[in-house]
Coordinates of C-alpha atoms and ligand atoms in Angstrom, one line a residue:
M1 CA 24.5 77.1 32.8
R2 CA 24.3 73.2 32.4
G3 CA 24.4 72.7 36.2
Y4 CA 21.8 75.3 36.7
F5 CA 19.4 73.4 34.3
T6 CA 20.0 70.0 35.6
H7 CA 18.7 70.5 39.2
L8 CA 15.5 71.7 37.8
A9 CA 14.4 68.1 37.5
S10 CA 11.4 67.7 35.2
M11 CA 11.2 71.2 33.9
T12 CA 13.0 72.6 30.9
L13 CA 13.5 76.3 30.3
A14 CA 14.1 78.8 27.6
V15 CA 15.5 82.1 28.6
M16 CA 13.4 85.0 27.0
V17 CA 15.4 87.8 25.8
A18 CA 12.9 89.7 23.6
T19 CA 10.9 91.3 26.5
P20 CA 12.1 94.3 28.4
S21 CA 14.1 93.4 31.5
A22 CA 13.0 94.2 35.0
M23 CA 13.7 97.8 36.2
A24 CA 15.2 97.0 39.5
S25 CA 14.4 100.4 40.8
D26 CA 10.6 99.9 40.4
L27 CA 10.4 96.6 42.1
P28 CA 10.9 95.8 45.8
P29 CA 14.3 94.4 46.3
L30 CA 14.9 91.1 48.1
E31 CA 17.5 91.2 50.8
K32 CA 19.8 88.2 51.1
K33 CA 19.0 86.2 54.2
D34 CA 19.9 82.8 55.7
R35 CA 16.2 82.0 55.8
Y36 CA 13.2 83.4 54.0
R37 CA 9.6 83.6 55.0
V38 CA 8.0 82.6 51.7
G39 CA 4.2 82.8 50.9
F40 CA 2.7 80.4 48.4
S41 CA -1.0 81.1 47.7
Q42 CA -2.6 78.0 46.0
M43 CA -6.0 78.7 44.4
E44 CA -7.6 75.3 44.9
S45 CA -6.7 71.6 45.5
N46 CA -9.3 69.8 43.5
N47 CA -7.1 68.2 41.0
P48 CA -3.8 66.3 40.8
W49 CA -2.0 69.2 39.0
R50 CA -2.7 71.5 41.9
I51 CA -1.7 68.9 44.5
A52 CA 1.5 68.2 42.7
E53 CA 2.4 71.9 42.5
T54 CA 1.8 72.5 46.2
K55 CA 3.9 69.5 47.0
S56 CA 6.7 70.7 44.8
F57 CA 6.8 73.9 46.8
Q58 CA 6.8 72.0 50.1
D59 CA 9.5 69.6 48.9
T60 CA 11.6 72.6 47.9
A61 CA 11.2 74.5 51.2
E62 CA 14.0 72.9 53.3
G63 CA 16.7 72.8 50.7
C64 CA 16.0 76.4 49.8
N65 CA 15.9 77.7 53.3
W66 CA 12.3 78.7 53.2
D67 CA 9.9 79.0 56.1
L68 CA 6.9 78.3 53.8
I69 CA 3.5 79.7 54.5
S70 CA 1.0 78.1 52.1
T71 CA -2.7 78.7 51.7
D72 CA -5.5 77.2 49.7
A73 CA -8.2 79.5 48.2
A74 CA -10.5 76.6 47.5
G75 CA -11.5 77.9 44.1
S76 CA -12.4 81.4 45.1
A77 CA -10.5 84.5 43.8
A78 CA -11.9 86.6 46.6
K79 CA -10.4 84.2 49.1
Q80 CA -7.1 84.1 47.3
V81 CA -6.9 87.9 47.6
A82 CA -7.7 87.6 51.3
D83 CA -5.1 84.9 51.7
V84 CA -2.4 87.1 50.2
D85 CA -3.5 89.9 52.6
S86 CA -3.1 87.6 55.5
M87 CA 0.4 86.5 54.3
I88 CA 1.4 90.1 53.9
A89 CA 0.3 90.7 57.5
Q90 CA 2.4 87.7 58.6
G91 CA 5.6 89.5 57.2
I92 CA 6.5 87.3 54.2
D93 CA 9.7 88.3 52.4
V94 CA 8.6 87.0 49.0
L95 CA 5.3 85.8 47.4
F96 CA 4.8 83.1 44.8
L97 CA 1.3 83.5 43.4
P98 CA -0.6 81.5 40.9
P99 CA -3.5 83.8 40.2
R100 CA -6.7 81.9 39.7
E101 CA -8.1 84.5 37.3
E102 CA -6.5 87.3 35.2
K103 CA -8.2 90.3 36.7
P104 CA -9.6 89.6 40.2
L105 CA -6.1 88.8 41.5
I106 CA -4.5 92.1 40.4
P107 CA -5.3 93.8 43.8
A108 CA -3.2 91.1 45.4
V109 CA -0.2 91.8 43.2
M110 CA -0.6 95.5 43.8
K111 CA -0.9 95.1 47.6
A112 CA 2.2 93.0 47.8
K113 CA 4.1 95.5 45.8
A114 CA 2.9 98.4 48.0
A115 CA 4.0 96.4 51.1
G116 CA 7.5 96.0 49.5
I117 CA 7.2 92.3 48.8
P118 CA 8.6 91.0 45.6
T119 CA 6.1 88.8 43.8
F120 CA 6.6 86.0 41.2
L121 CA 3.6 84.8 39.4
V122 CA 3.8 81.1 38.9
D123 CA 1.9 78.9 36.5
R124 CA -0.8 81.5 35.6
S125 CA -0.5 85.2 34.8
V126 CA -2.7 88.4 35.2
D127 CA -4.0 90.8 32.6
P128 CA -0.9 92.4 31.2
N129 CA -2.7 95.6 30.4
V130 CA -3.2 96.3 34.0
A131 CA -0.2 94.7 35.9
Q132 CA 3.1 94.2 34.4
A133 CA 6.1 92.0 34.9
G134 CA 9.2 94.0 35.8
R135 CA 7.1 96.8 37.2
D136 CA 4.4 95.5 39.4
Y137 CA 5.7 91.9 40.0
V138 CA 9.2 90.5 39.1
A139 CA 8.4 87.9 36.6
F140 CA 5.9 85.2 35.3
L141 CA 7.2 81.7 35.6
G142 CA 5.3 79.4 33.4
S143 CA 4.4 77.9 30.0
D144 CA 3.4 79.4 26.7
F145 CA -0.3 78.5 26.8
V146 CA -1.0 79.9 23.2
D147 CA 1.7 77.6 22.0
Q148 CA 0.2 74.6 23.9
G149 CA -3.2 75.1 22.3
R150 CA -1.5 75.5 18.8
R151 CA 0.5 72.3 19.3
V152 CA -2.7 70.3 20.2
A153 CA -4.4 71.7 17.1
E154 CA -1.5 70.8 14.9
W155 CA -1.3 67.2 16.3
T156 CA -5.0 66.9 15.8
L157 CA -4.8 68.0 12.2
E158 CA -2.1 65.4 11.6
N159 CA -3.8 62.6 13.3
F160 CA -7.6 63.0 12.7
D161 CA -8.5 60.7 9.9
G162 CA -12.2 61.5 9.4
E163 CA -13.5 63.8 6.7
K164 CA -14.9 66.5 8.8
G165 CA -13.9 67.4 12.3
I166 CA -16.8 68.2 14.6
I167 CA -15.1 69.6 17.7
V168 CA -16.4 70.2 21.2
E169 CA -14.0 72.4 23.3
L170 CA -14.0 72.2 27.1
E171 CA -12.6 75.5 28.4
G172 CA -10.7 76.0 31.6
T173 CA -11.7 78.5 34.3
T174 CA -13.3 81.5 32.8
G175 CA -11.1 84.5 32.9
S176 CA -7.9 82.5 33.7
S177 CA -4.8 83.0 31.5
P178 CA -4.5 79.3 30.5
A179 CA -8.1 79.2 29.4
N180 CA -7.9 82.4 27.4
D181 CA -4.6 81.5 25.7
R182 CA -5.1 77.7 25.2
K183 CA -8.4 78.7 23.4
K184 CA -6.8 81.2 21.3
G185 CA -3.9 79.0 20.2
F186 CA -6.2 76.1 19.3
D187 CA -9.0 78.1 17.7
D188 CA -6.7 80.3 15.5
V189 CA -5.1 77.2 13.9
M190 CA -8.5 75.5 13.4
A191 CA -10.0 78.6 11.8
E192 CA -7.6 78.1 8.9
H193 CA -9.0 74.7 8.1
D194 CA -12.4 74.4 6.5
H195 CA -12.8 70.7 7.4
M196 CA -12.6 71.5 11.0
E197 CA -15.6 73.1 13.0
I198 CA -15.8 74.0 16.6
V199 CA -19.5 73.4 17.3
A200 CA -19.4 74.3 21.0
S201 CA -17.0 75.7 23.4
Q202 CA -17.9 75.9 27.1
S203 CA -16.2 76.0 30.5
G204 CA -15.7 73.0 32.7
D205 CA -13.6 75.0 35.2
F206 CA -10.6 72.8 34.7
A207 CA -12.4 70.2 36.9
R208 CA -13.1 66.5 36.1
D209 CA -16.6 66.4 37.4
L210 CA -17.8 69.6 35.7
G211 CA -16.0 68.5 32.4
R212 CA -18.1 65.3 32.6
Q213 CA -21.3 67.2 33.2
V214 CA -20.7 69.7 30.4
M215 CA -19.7 66.9 28.0
E216 CA -23.0 65.1 28.9
T217 CA -25.0 68.2 28.0
L218 CA -23.1 69.1 24.8
L219 CA -23.4 65.5 23.6
Q220 CA -27.2 65.9 23.6
A221 CA -26.9 68.9 21.3
H222 CA -24.1 67.5 19.2
P223 CA -24.3 63.8 19.0
D224 CA -22.1 63.8 15.9
V225 CA -19.0 65.2 17.8
N226 CA -15.9 63.3 16.8
I227 CA -13.1 65.5 18.4
V228 CA -13.0 66.8 22.0
Y229 CA -10.4 69.4 22.9
A230 CA -10.1 69.8 26.7
H231 CA -8.0 72.6 28.1
N232 CA -6.7 70.2 30.8
D233 CA -6.4 66.5 31.4
E234 CA -9.0 66.4 34.3
M235 CA -11.7 67.7 32.0
A236 CA -10.6 65.3 29.3
I237 CA -11.0 62.3 31.7
G238 CA -14.4 63.6 32.6
A239 CA -15.3 63.9 29.0
I240 CA -14.2 60.4 28.4
Q241 CA -16.5 59.1 31.2
A242 CA -19.4 61.0 29.7
L243 CA -18.7 59.6 26.2
E244 CA -18.5 56.1 27.5
L245 CA -21.7 56.5 29.4
A246 CA -23.4 57.6 26.1
G247 CA -22.1 54.5 24.4
R248 CA -19.4 56.2 22.4
K249 CA -15.8 54.8 22.1
P250 CA -13.2 57.4 22.9
G251 CA -10.0 56.7 20.8
E252 CA -12.2 54.9 18.1
D253 CA -15.0 57.2 17.2
V254 CA -14.0 60.3 19.1
L255 CA -10.5 61.7 19.3
V256 CA -9.8 63.2 22.7
V257 CA -6.9 65.8 23.0
S258 CA -5.7 67.8 25.9
I259 CA -3.0 69.5 28.0
D260 CA -1.1 68.8 31.2
G261 CA 0.4 65.3 31.4
T262 CA -1.3 63.8 34.4
R263 CA -0.9 60.0 35.3
D264 CA -4.6 59.4 34.4
A265 CA -4.1 61.1 31.1
L266 CA -1.0 59.1 30.2
Q267 CA -2.9 55.9 31.2
A268 CA -5.8 57.0 29.0
I269 CA -3.3 57.4 26.1
I270 CA -1.8 53.9 26.9
D271 CA -5.3 52.5 27.0
G272 CA -6.0 54.1 23.5
K273 CA -8.8 56.4 24.8
M274 CA -6.9 59.6 24.4
G275 CA -4.7 60.8 21.5
V276 CA -2.3 63.5 22.9
T277 CA -1.6 65.6 25.9
V278 CA 0.8 68.5 25.6
E279 CA 2.8 69.0 28.8
S280 CA 2.2 71.7 31.3
S281 CA 4.4 70.9 34.3
P282 CA 3.3 71.7 37.9
F283 CA 6.8 71.2 39.4
F284 CA 7.6 74.8 40.1
G285 CA 9.4 74.5 43.4
P286 CA 13.0 74.2 42.2
L287 CA 12.6 76.9 39.6
A288 CA 11.0 79.3 42.1
C289 CA 13.9 78.7 44.4
D290 CA 16.4 79.3 41.6
V291 CA 14.8 82.5 40.3
M292 CA 14.3 83.9 43.8
N293 CA 17.9 83.4 44.6
R294 CA 19.1 85.1 41.4
Y295 CA 16.8 88.0 42.2
A296 CA 18.3 88.2 45.8
N297 CA 21.7 88.2 44.3
G298 CA 20.8 91.3 42.3
E299 CA 20.5 89.7 38.9
E300 CA 18.1 90.9 36.3
I301 CA 15.3 88.5 35.9
E302 CA 13.7 88.0 32.5
T303 CA 10.1 89.1 32.7
W304 CA 8.9 85.7 31.4
V305 CA 10.8 82.7 32.7
K306 CA 9.5 80.4 30.2
V307 CA 8.9 76.7 30.7
E308 CA 9.4 74.4 27.7
D309 CA 6.8 71.6 27.4
R310 CA 7.1 68.1 26.0
I311 CA 4.3 66.1 24.2
F312 CA 2.9 62.8 25.2
T313 CA 1.4 60.4 22.8
A314 CA 1.0 56.6 22.3
E315 CA 4.7 56.6 21.3
N316 CA 6.1 57.8 24.7
A317 CA 3.3 57.8 27.3
A318 CA 4.5 54.4 28.8
D319 CA 8.0 55.8 29.2
H320 CA 6.8 58.8 31.3
I321 CA 3.9 57.3 33.4
D322 CA 6.1 56.5 36.3
E323 CA 7.2 60.1 36.7
A324 CA 3.7 61.4 36.3
Y325 CA 1.4 62.7 39.1
Ligands
GYE1 O1 -3.3 73.0 33.2 C1 -4.6 72.9 35.2 C2 -4.6 73.7 36.4 O2 -2.6 77.0 35.5 C3 -1.2 75.8 34.0 O3 -4.4 74.9 35.9 C4 -2.2 75.7 35.1 C5 -3.5 74.8 34.8 C6 -3.4 73.4 34.5 O4 -5.8 73.6 37.2 O5 -4.7 71.5 35.2

């Protein structure tokens, strides 16, 4: 077990046992081969997280005997479905899919299943009421986003020293699993605290520029904001730019909190402009290799291969910036 964990570099795992295990008979099997034709359908490449994830798959390919076909849907769920279609036509043996949104990517999952291609969802999931791990796809490899939101909220409660928290929330891509779950985790905790109020919550599509624009607009309506919760670091950095442009002092008169652990976010923490980022690792390549090989060996795969996330604050950001992306 130890050796298995150690080569998974910067990702730690918890094995989930509570969920029902995969019914091998329902799922397309994966034949053992010397080389696999592997599809990786990236959703967009407009932020460092996405670029690091794609690179992690590329870096894993040779050592895992993959002939990797990767595509980039450039932010369009419709294109991502078409990309998967084209990879199915190219005869992939296995599919790794980060679904941009929870519902629009379900047809891609179902088509891969119908074509006999085992699919692993990585980093994001689909609507569990429609498509299920262990039945329609093998497993979801990724973080607990509700818990990430909850941990940001708890850190904020411990570290905010004002009397009343006026919170602006910058949501991720509408209809994506991390946006839905990071909102739920954070909002549920804050709802239990009367001195905390979320005055606005709007999507910045997980993008830096949009995060900045949305923050600029929301600042007009809520000049008294003193906490910004962004669903990812790129939007947090955009929000910091908007705040500074408006003459505010992030880290002094506004507490900015977020999720991911990018290099820019760790630098913002070191510079005192950001309070916390809860980790959400993009380095899925080695884990994907490992889980795929276990599946090809006929092992039962847990329906959620859960990634454990660290937390970065002023106490440890400098220790981790060199390994950040
Ligand atoms: O937080 C964000 C990215 O799906 C976990 O998507 C991922 C999120 C990540 O665009 O930066």
